[in-house]
Coordinates of C-alpha atoms in Angstrom, one line a residue:
M17 CA -0.1 -0.1 -0.1
Q18 CA 1.1 3.8 -0.6
T19 CA 2.4 5.2 2.4
T20 CA 4.1 8.5 3.5
Y21 CA 7.7 8.5 5.0
L22 CA 6.0 9.8 8.1
Q23 CA 3.5 7.2 8.5
A24 CA 6.0 4.3 7.8
V25 CA 8.0 5.6 10.9
G26 CA 5.0 6.1 13.1
A27 CA 3.9 2.0 12.1
A28 CA 7.4 0.8 12.9
L29 CA 7.1 2.3 16.2
Q30 CA 3.8 1.2 16.8
E31 CA 4.4 -2.3 15.7
E32 CA 7.4 -2.6 17.7
M33 CA 5.8 -1.5 21.1
R34 CA 2.8 -4.0 20.6
R35 CA 5.6 -6.6 19.6
D36 CA 7.6 -6.1 22.7
D37 CA 6.5 -4.3 26.0
K38 CA 10.4 -3.3 26.8
V39 CA 10.2 -0.6 23.8
L40 CA 9.3 2.9 25.4
I41 CA 9.4 6.3 23.6
F42 CA 10.0 9.7 25.2
G43 CA 11.2 13.2 24.2
E44 CA 9.8 16.7 23.9
D45 CA 6.3 16.8 23.1
V46 CA 5.7 13.2 21.9
A47 CA 2.8 12.3 24.2
E48 CA -0.3 14.4 24.1
F49 CA 0.9 16.6 20.9
G50 CA 2.1 13.5 19.1
N51 CA 5.5 14.9 18.1
I52 CA 6.2 18.2 16.3
F53 CA 5.6 16.4 13.0
G54 CA 2.8 14.3 14.2
V55 CA 4.8 10.8 14.2
T56 CA 3.5 9.7 17.6
R57 CA 0.1 10.8 17.5
G58 CA -2.2 8.4 19.3
M59 CA 0.6 6.4 21.1
L60 CA 0.0 8.1 24.4
E61 CA -3.8 6.8 24.3
E62 CA -2.7 3.4 23.0
F63 CA 0.2 2.5 25.2
G64 CA 0.1 4.7 28.1
P65 CA 2.1 7.4 30.1
Q66 CA 4.5 5.0 31.2
R67 CA 5.8 4.2 27.8
V68 CA 5.2 7.2 26.0
R69 CA 6.6 10.3 27.8
N70 CA 7.2 13.8 27.5
T71 CA 10.6 15.2 29.0
S72 CA 12.1 18.7 30.0
I73 CA 13.8 20.6 27.2
S74 CA 16.8 19.4 28.0
E75 CA 18.5 17.1 25.4
T76 CA 21.3 15.8 27.6
A77 CA 18.9 14.9 30.1
I78 CA 16.7 12.9 27.5
I79 CA 20.1 10.9 26.1
G80 CA 21.1 10.5 29.7
T81 CA 17.9 9.1 31.0
A82 CA 17.8 7.1 27.6
L83 CA 21.1 5.4 28.2
G84 CA 20.1 4.6 31.7
A85 CA 16.9 2.8 30.7
A86 CA 18.8 0.9 27.9
V87 CA 21.5 -0.5 29.9
T88 CA 19.2 -1.8 32.5
G89 CA 16.9 -4.0 30.1
L90 CA 14.6 -1.7 28.4
R91 CA 14.5 -0.5 24.6
P92 CA 14.0 3.1 24.4
V93 CA 13.4 5.3 21.3
A94 CA 14.6 8.9 22.2
E95 CA 13.5 11.5 20.0
L96 CA 15.6 14.9 19.8
M97 CA 13.3 16.8 17.3
Y98 CA 15.5 18.2 15.5
A99 CA 19.0 16.6 14.6
D100 CA 20.6 20.1 15.6
F101 CA 19.9 19.6 19.2
T102 CA 22.4 16.5 18.9
M103 CA 24.8 18.9 19.5
V104 CA 23.5 19.7 22.9
A105 CA 23.8 16.1 24.0
F106 CA 27.1 15.6 22.2
S107 CA 29.2 14.5 25.1
E108 CA 26.2 12.2 26.2
I109 CA 26.2 10.5 22.7
F110 CA 29.9 10.6 21.8
H111 CA 31.5 9.7 25.1
C112 CA 28.8 7.7 26.9
V113 CA 26.1 6.2 24.2
A114 CA 28.8 5.0 21.5
K115 CA 31.3 3.7 24.0
W116 CA 30.1 1.9 26.9
R117 CA 29.2 -1.1 25.3
F118 CA 32.7 -1.3 24.3
M119 CA 34.1 -0.1 28.0
H120 CA 32.1 -2.5 30.1
G121 CA 32.5 -5.9 28.5
E122 CA 30.6 -8.6 26.6
A123 CA 27.4 -8.8 28.7
Y124 CA 26.6 -5.1 28.4
K125 CA 24.1 -3.9 25.8
V126 CA 22.9 -0.6 24.9
P127 CA 19.6 -0.8 22.6
L128 CA 18.9 2.7 22.5
V129 CA 17.8 4.3 19.1
I130 CA 18.0 8.4 19.1
R131 CA 15.7 9.6 16.3
C132 CA 16.1 13.1 15.0
A133 CA 14.8 15.2 11.7
M134 CA 17.6 16.5 9.9
G135 CA 18.1 18.6 6.9
S136 CA 16.9 21.7 5.2
S137 CA 13.4 22.9 5.1
F138 CA 12.3 25.8 3.7
G139 CA 13.8 28.4 5.8
A140 CA 14.3 27.1 9.0
G141 CA 17.5 28.6 9.3
A142 CA 21.1 27.6 10.4
E143 CA 20.2 26.2 13.7
H144 CA 17.3 23.8 12.7
S145 CA 18.5 22.5 9.0
N146 CA 21.7 20.6 9.5
C147 CA 22.6 17.2 8.7
V148 CA 24.9 15.5 11.2
E149 CA 25.9 12.4 10.1
S150 CA 29.4 13.0 9.1
L151 CA 29.8 14.6 12.7
F152 CA 28.7 11.4 14.2
M153 CA 30.7 9.1 11.7
H154 CA 33.4 9.9 14.0
A155 CA 32.2 8.1 17.1
P156 CA 32.9 4.6 17.1
G157 CA 30.3 2.4 18.5
L158 CA 27.5 4.3 17.0
T159 CA 25.6 3.0 14.1
I160 CA 24.0 5.7 11.9
I161 CA 21.2 5.2 9.5
S162 CA 19.7 7.4 7.0
P163 CA 16.8 5.8 5.1
T164 CA 15.4 7.9 2.2
T165 CA 11.9 5.6 1.5
P166 CA 9.1 4.8 3.4
Y167 CA 9.9 1.4 2.8
D168 CA 13.5 1.7 4.3
A169 CA 12.2 4.1 6.8
K170 CA 10.1 1.1 8.2
G171 CA 12.1 -1.7 7.9
L172 CA 15.4 -0.2 9.1
L173 CA 13.9 1.7 12.3
K174 CA 12.4 -1.7 13.2
S175 CA 15.7 -3.4 12.8
A176 CA 17.3 -0.4 14.8
I177 CA 14.9 -1.1 17.7
R178 CA 15.6 -4.8 17.8
S179 CA 19.5 -3.9 17.9
D180 CA 21.4 -4.2 20.9
N181 CA 23.9 -1.5 19.7
P182 CA 23.0 2.3 19.9
V183 CA 21.8 3.6 16.8
L184 CA 21.5 7.3 15.2
F185 CA 18.4 7.4 13.3
C186 CA 18.1 10.5 10.7
E187 CA 15.1 11.3 9.1
H188 CA 15.3 13.8 6.5
K189 CA 12.1 16.7 7.1
Q190 CA 11.5 17.0 3.2
L191 CA 10.8 13.2 3.1
Y192 CA 8.2 13.1 5.5
Q193 CA 5.3 13.5 3.1
T194 CA 6.9 11.5 -0.1
K195 CA 5.1 8.3 -0.5
G196 CA 6.0 4.8 -1.6
E197 CA 4.9 1.2 -1.2
V198 CA 4.9 -0.5 1.9
P199 CA 4.1 -4.1 2.3
D200 CA 1.7 -4.8 5.1
G201 CA 2.7 -7.0 8.1
D202 CA 6.3 -7.2 9.7
Y203 CA 9.5 -7.1 7.9
T204 CA 13.0 -6.0 8.8
I205 CA 15.9 -4.3 6.5
P206 CA 19.3 -5.7 7.8
I207 CA 21.7 -2.9 9.0
G208 CA 24.6 -2.3 6.7
V209 CA 23.5 -3.3 3.5
A210 CA 23.2 -0.5 0.8
D211 CA 20.5 -0.4 -2.3
V212 CA 20.8 0.1 -5.8
K213 CA 18.0 2.4 -6.2
R214 CA 18.6 2.8 -10.3
P215 CA 21.0 0.7 -12.2
G216 CA 23.3 2.3 -14.8
T217 CA 26.6 1.8 -16.7
D218 CA 28.4 5.1 -16.8
V219 CA 28.9 6.5 -13.5
T220 CA 28.1 5.4 -10.1
V221 CA 26.1 8.2 -7.8
V222 CA 26.6 7.3 -4.1
A223 CA 23.8 9.8 -2.6
V224 CA 22.7 10.2 1.0
G225 CA 19.5 11.2 2.3
L226 CA 17.6 13.8 0.3
M227 CA 20.1 13.6 -2.2
V228 CA 19.0 10.2 -3.2
R229 CA 16.0 11.7 -4.7
R230 CA 17.6 14.6 -6.4
A231 CA 20.4 11.8 -7.6
L232 CA 17.6 10.2 -9.5
E233 CA 16.2 13.4 -10.8
A234 CA 19.6 13.9 -12.3
A235 CA 19.9 10.4 -13.8
E236 CA 16.5 11.2 -15.5
L237 CA 18.0 14.2 -17.2
L238 CA 21.1 12.6 -18.1
Q239 CA 19.3 9.5 -19.7
K240 CA 18.3 12.1 -22.3
E241 CA 21.9 12.8 -23.1
G242 CA 22.6 9.1 -23.2
I243 CA 24.4 9.1 -19.9
S244 CA 23.5 6.0 -17.7
V245 CA 23.6 6.8 -14.0
E246 CA 23.6 4.0 -11.1
V247 CA 22.2 5.5 -8.0
I248 CA 23.1 3.6 -4.8
D249 CA 21.8 4.6 -1.4
P250 CA 24.0 3.4 1.4
R251 CA 20.7 3.6 3.7
T252 CA 23.4 2.8 6.7
L253 CA 26.3 4.9 6.9
V254 CA 27.9 3.3 9.9
P255 CA 28.4 0.4 9.3
F256 CA 28.8 1.2 5.5
D257 CA 28.4 -1.4 2.8
K258 CA 31.7 -0.5 0.6
E259 CA 31.1 -3.7 -1.2
T260 CA 28.2 -2.7 -3.3
V261 CA 29.8 0.7 -4.3
F262 CA 32.9 -1.4 -5.2
Q263 CA 31.0 -3.6 -7.3
S264 CA 29.2 -0.8 -9.3
L265 CA 32.5 0.7 -9.5
R266 CA 33.9 -2.0 -11.4
K267 CA 31.5 -1.5 -13.9
T268 CA 31.3 2.4 -14.4
H269 CA 35.0 3.3 -13.1
H270 CA 33.3 6.9 -12.3
V271 CA 31.7 8.0 -8.8
V272 CA 30.5 11.1 -7.8
V273 CA 29.3 11.2 -3.8
A274 CA 26.4 13.8 -3.2
E275 CA 25.3 14.8 0.2
E276 CA 23.3 17.7 2.1
S277 CA 26.2 18.2 4.8
N278 CA 29.1 20.7 4.3
K279 CA 31.6 19.5 1.9
T280 CA 34.8 20.1 4.1
A281 CA 35.3 16.8 6.2
G282 CA 32.0 15.5 5.1
I283 CA 30.9 12.0 4.2
G284 CA 32.2 12.2 0.5
A285 CA 35.5 13.0 2.0
E286 CA 35.5 9.9 3.8
L287 CA 34.2 7.6 0.9
A288 CA 36.4 9.3 -1.5
A289 CA 39.5 8.4 0.5
M290 CA 38.1 4.9 0.9
I291 CA 37.5 4.4 -2.5
Q292 CA 41.0 6.1 -3.7
E293 CA 42.7 3.8 -1.0
E294 CA 40.9 0.3 -2.0
M295 CA 39.9 0.9 -5.6
Y296 CA 42.1 3.4 -7.0
D297 CA 43.0 1.1 -10.2
E298 CA 39.3 1.2 -11.3
L299 CA 39.0 4.7 -11.5
D300 CA 38.9 6.3 -15.1
G301 CA 39.0 9.8 -13.2
P302 CA 39.1 12.0 -10.0
I303 CA 36.0 11.2 -7.4
G304 CA 33.5 13.7 -7.7
R305 CA 31.9 15.5 -4.6
V306 CA 28.5 17.3 -4.3
A307 CA 27.8 18.7 -1.2
A308 CA 26.1 22.1 0.7
L309 CA 28.4 24.8 0.4
D310 CA 30.5 25.7 3.4
I311 CA 28.5 28.4 4.9
P312 CA 25.7 28.2 7.7
I313 CA 22.5 27.5 6.0
P314 CA 20.7 30.9 5.1
Y315 CA 17.3 31.8 6.4
N316 CA 16.3 33.0 3.2
I317 CA 14.9 30.7 1.3
A318 CA 16.1 31.6 -1.9
L319 CA 19.6 31.3 -0.6
E320 CA 18.8 27.9 1.1
K321 CA 18.3 26.7 -2.5
Y322 CA 21.5 27.9 -3.6
V323 CA 23.3 26.5 -0.8
I324 CA 22.2 22.8 -1.0
P325 CA 22.7 20.9 -4.1
D326 CA 20.1 20.3 -6.3
A327 CA 19.7 17.6 -9.5
G328 CA 21.3 20.1 -11.7
R329 CA 24.5 20.3 -9.5
I330 CA 24.9 16.4 -9.4
A331 CA 24.2 16.3 -13.1
E332 CA 27.0 18.7 -13.5
A333 CA 29.4 16.5 -11.4
V334 CA 28.6 13.4 -13.7
R335 CA 29.2 15.1 -16.7
A336 CA 32.4 16.5 -15.3
Q337 CA 33.5 12.9 -14.5
L338 CA 33.1 11.8 -18.2
A339 CA 34.9 14.6 -19.4
R340 CA 37.9 14.1 -17.1
N341 CA 38.7 10.4 -18.3
C342 CA 42.5 9.6 -17.3

């Protein structure tokens, strides 16, 4: 059935709470109000105030409480509303959530999911529009998931909740109302497995988050020019499915990485380094990188659109790849 991304996330939460009474939800305005985007609407009425709880406006307290609940046998899903607010709780996430399972022995489990809405959203400004995945890729022990379709969002969130490792689950705000086919009933998607969203033969585009949709738009444009683009959605950034990318590279010999976060020290920088270290002989040209400009995201919507990559910029990067064969 056709389902929005937002509905798919909500369905995953509901189904997992019905399946396992150790799953609970808490965060700012998740109970009576049902989350700022409506994801958890109706869950207080179904599961009660012991399992769906509002919190104070303190991200450090939210994560600290969630971590305590996780290590004592519960499976909390903590919401930080906007991904930007992970910075308020950075020490808790980086030093405690990510590291404690490694620090305290094999019997120690941290089944904690941190949900956050991220990305540009039509004038939300520099403090409410960031993509934070690349920052937390530097935190060993933390699984990072960034799904782009309703099907992937539901299946991966269910896998995240069932995992005994801590997960940062990133949901792009501009994807919430996008629709896709989601089957009825229970299903999961393995963590750490990429998906080829569009097969192609000339250039591989590895795209993250909203950039997957824009890469698919670019591929449609380039198809009219006789250029065949393969679009790969990693879905999980940590652990990263490099073999799917490498298999594509052996076919196309050209790679472009498209992301919404800033270019300097971003996801593209890490993937470019990995590809050139391990697959240099397969490359017929330099690795292309498409990312946001290295400035705070403007409040002005026209300027925001200029800063964030679109399909045209991705298409331009693909053309440059084919024009610079080694």
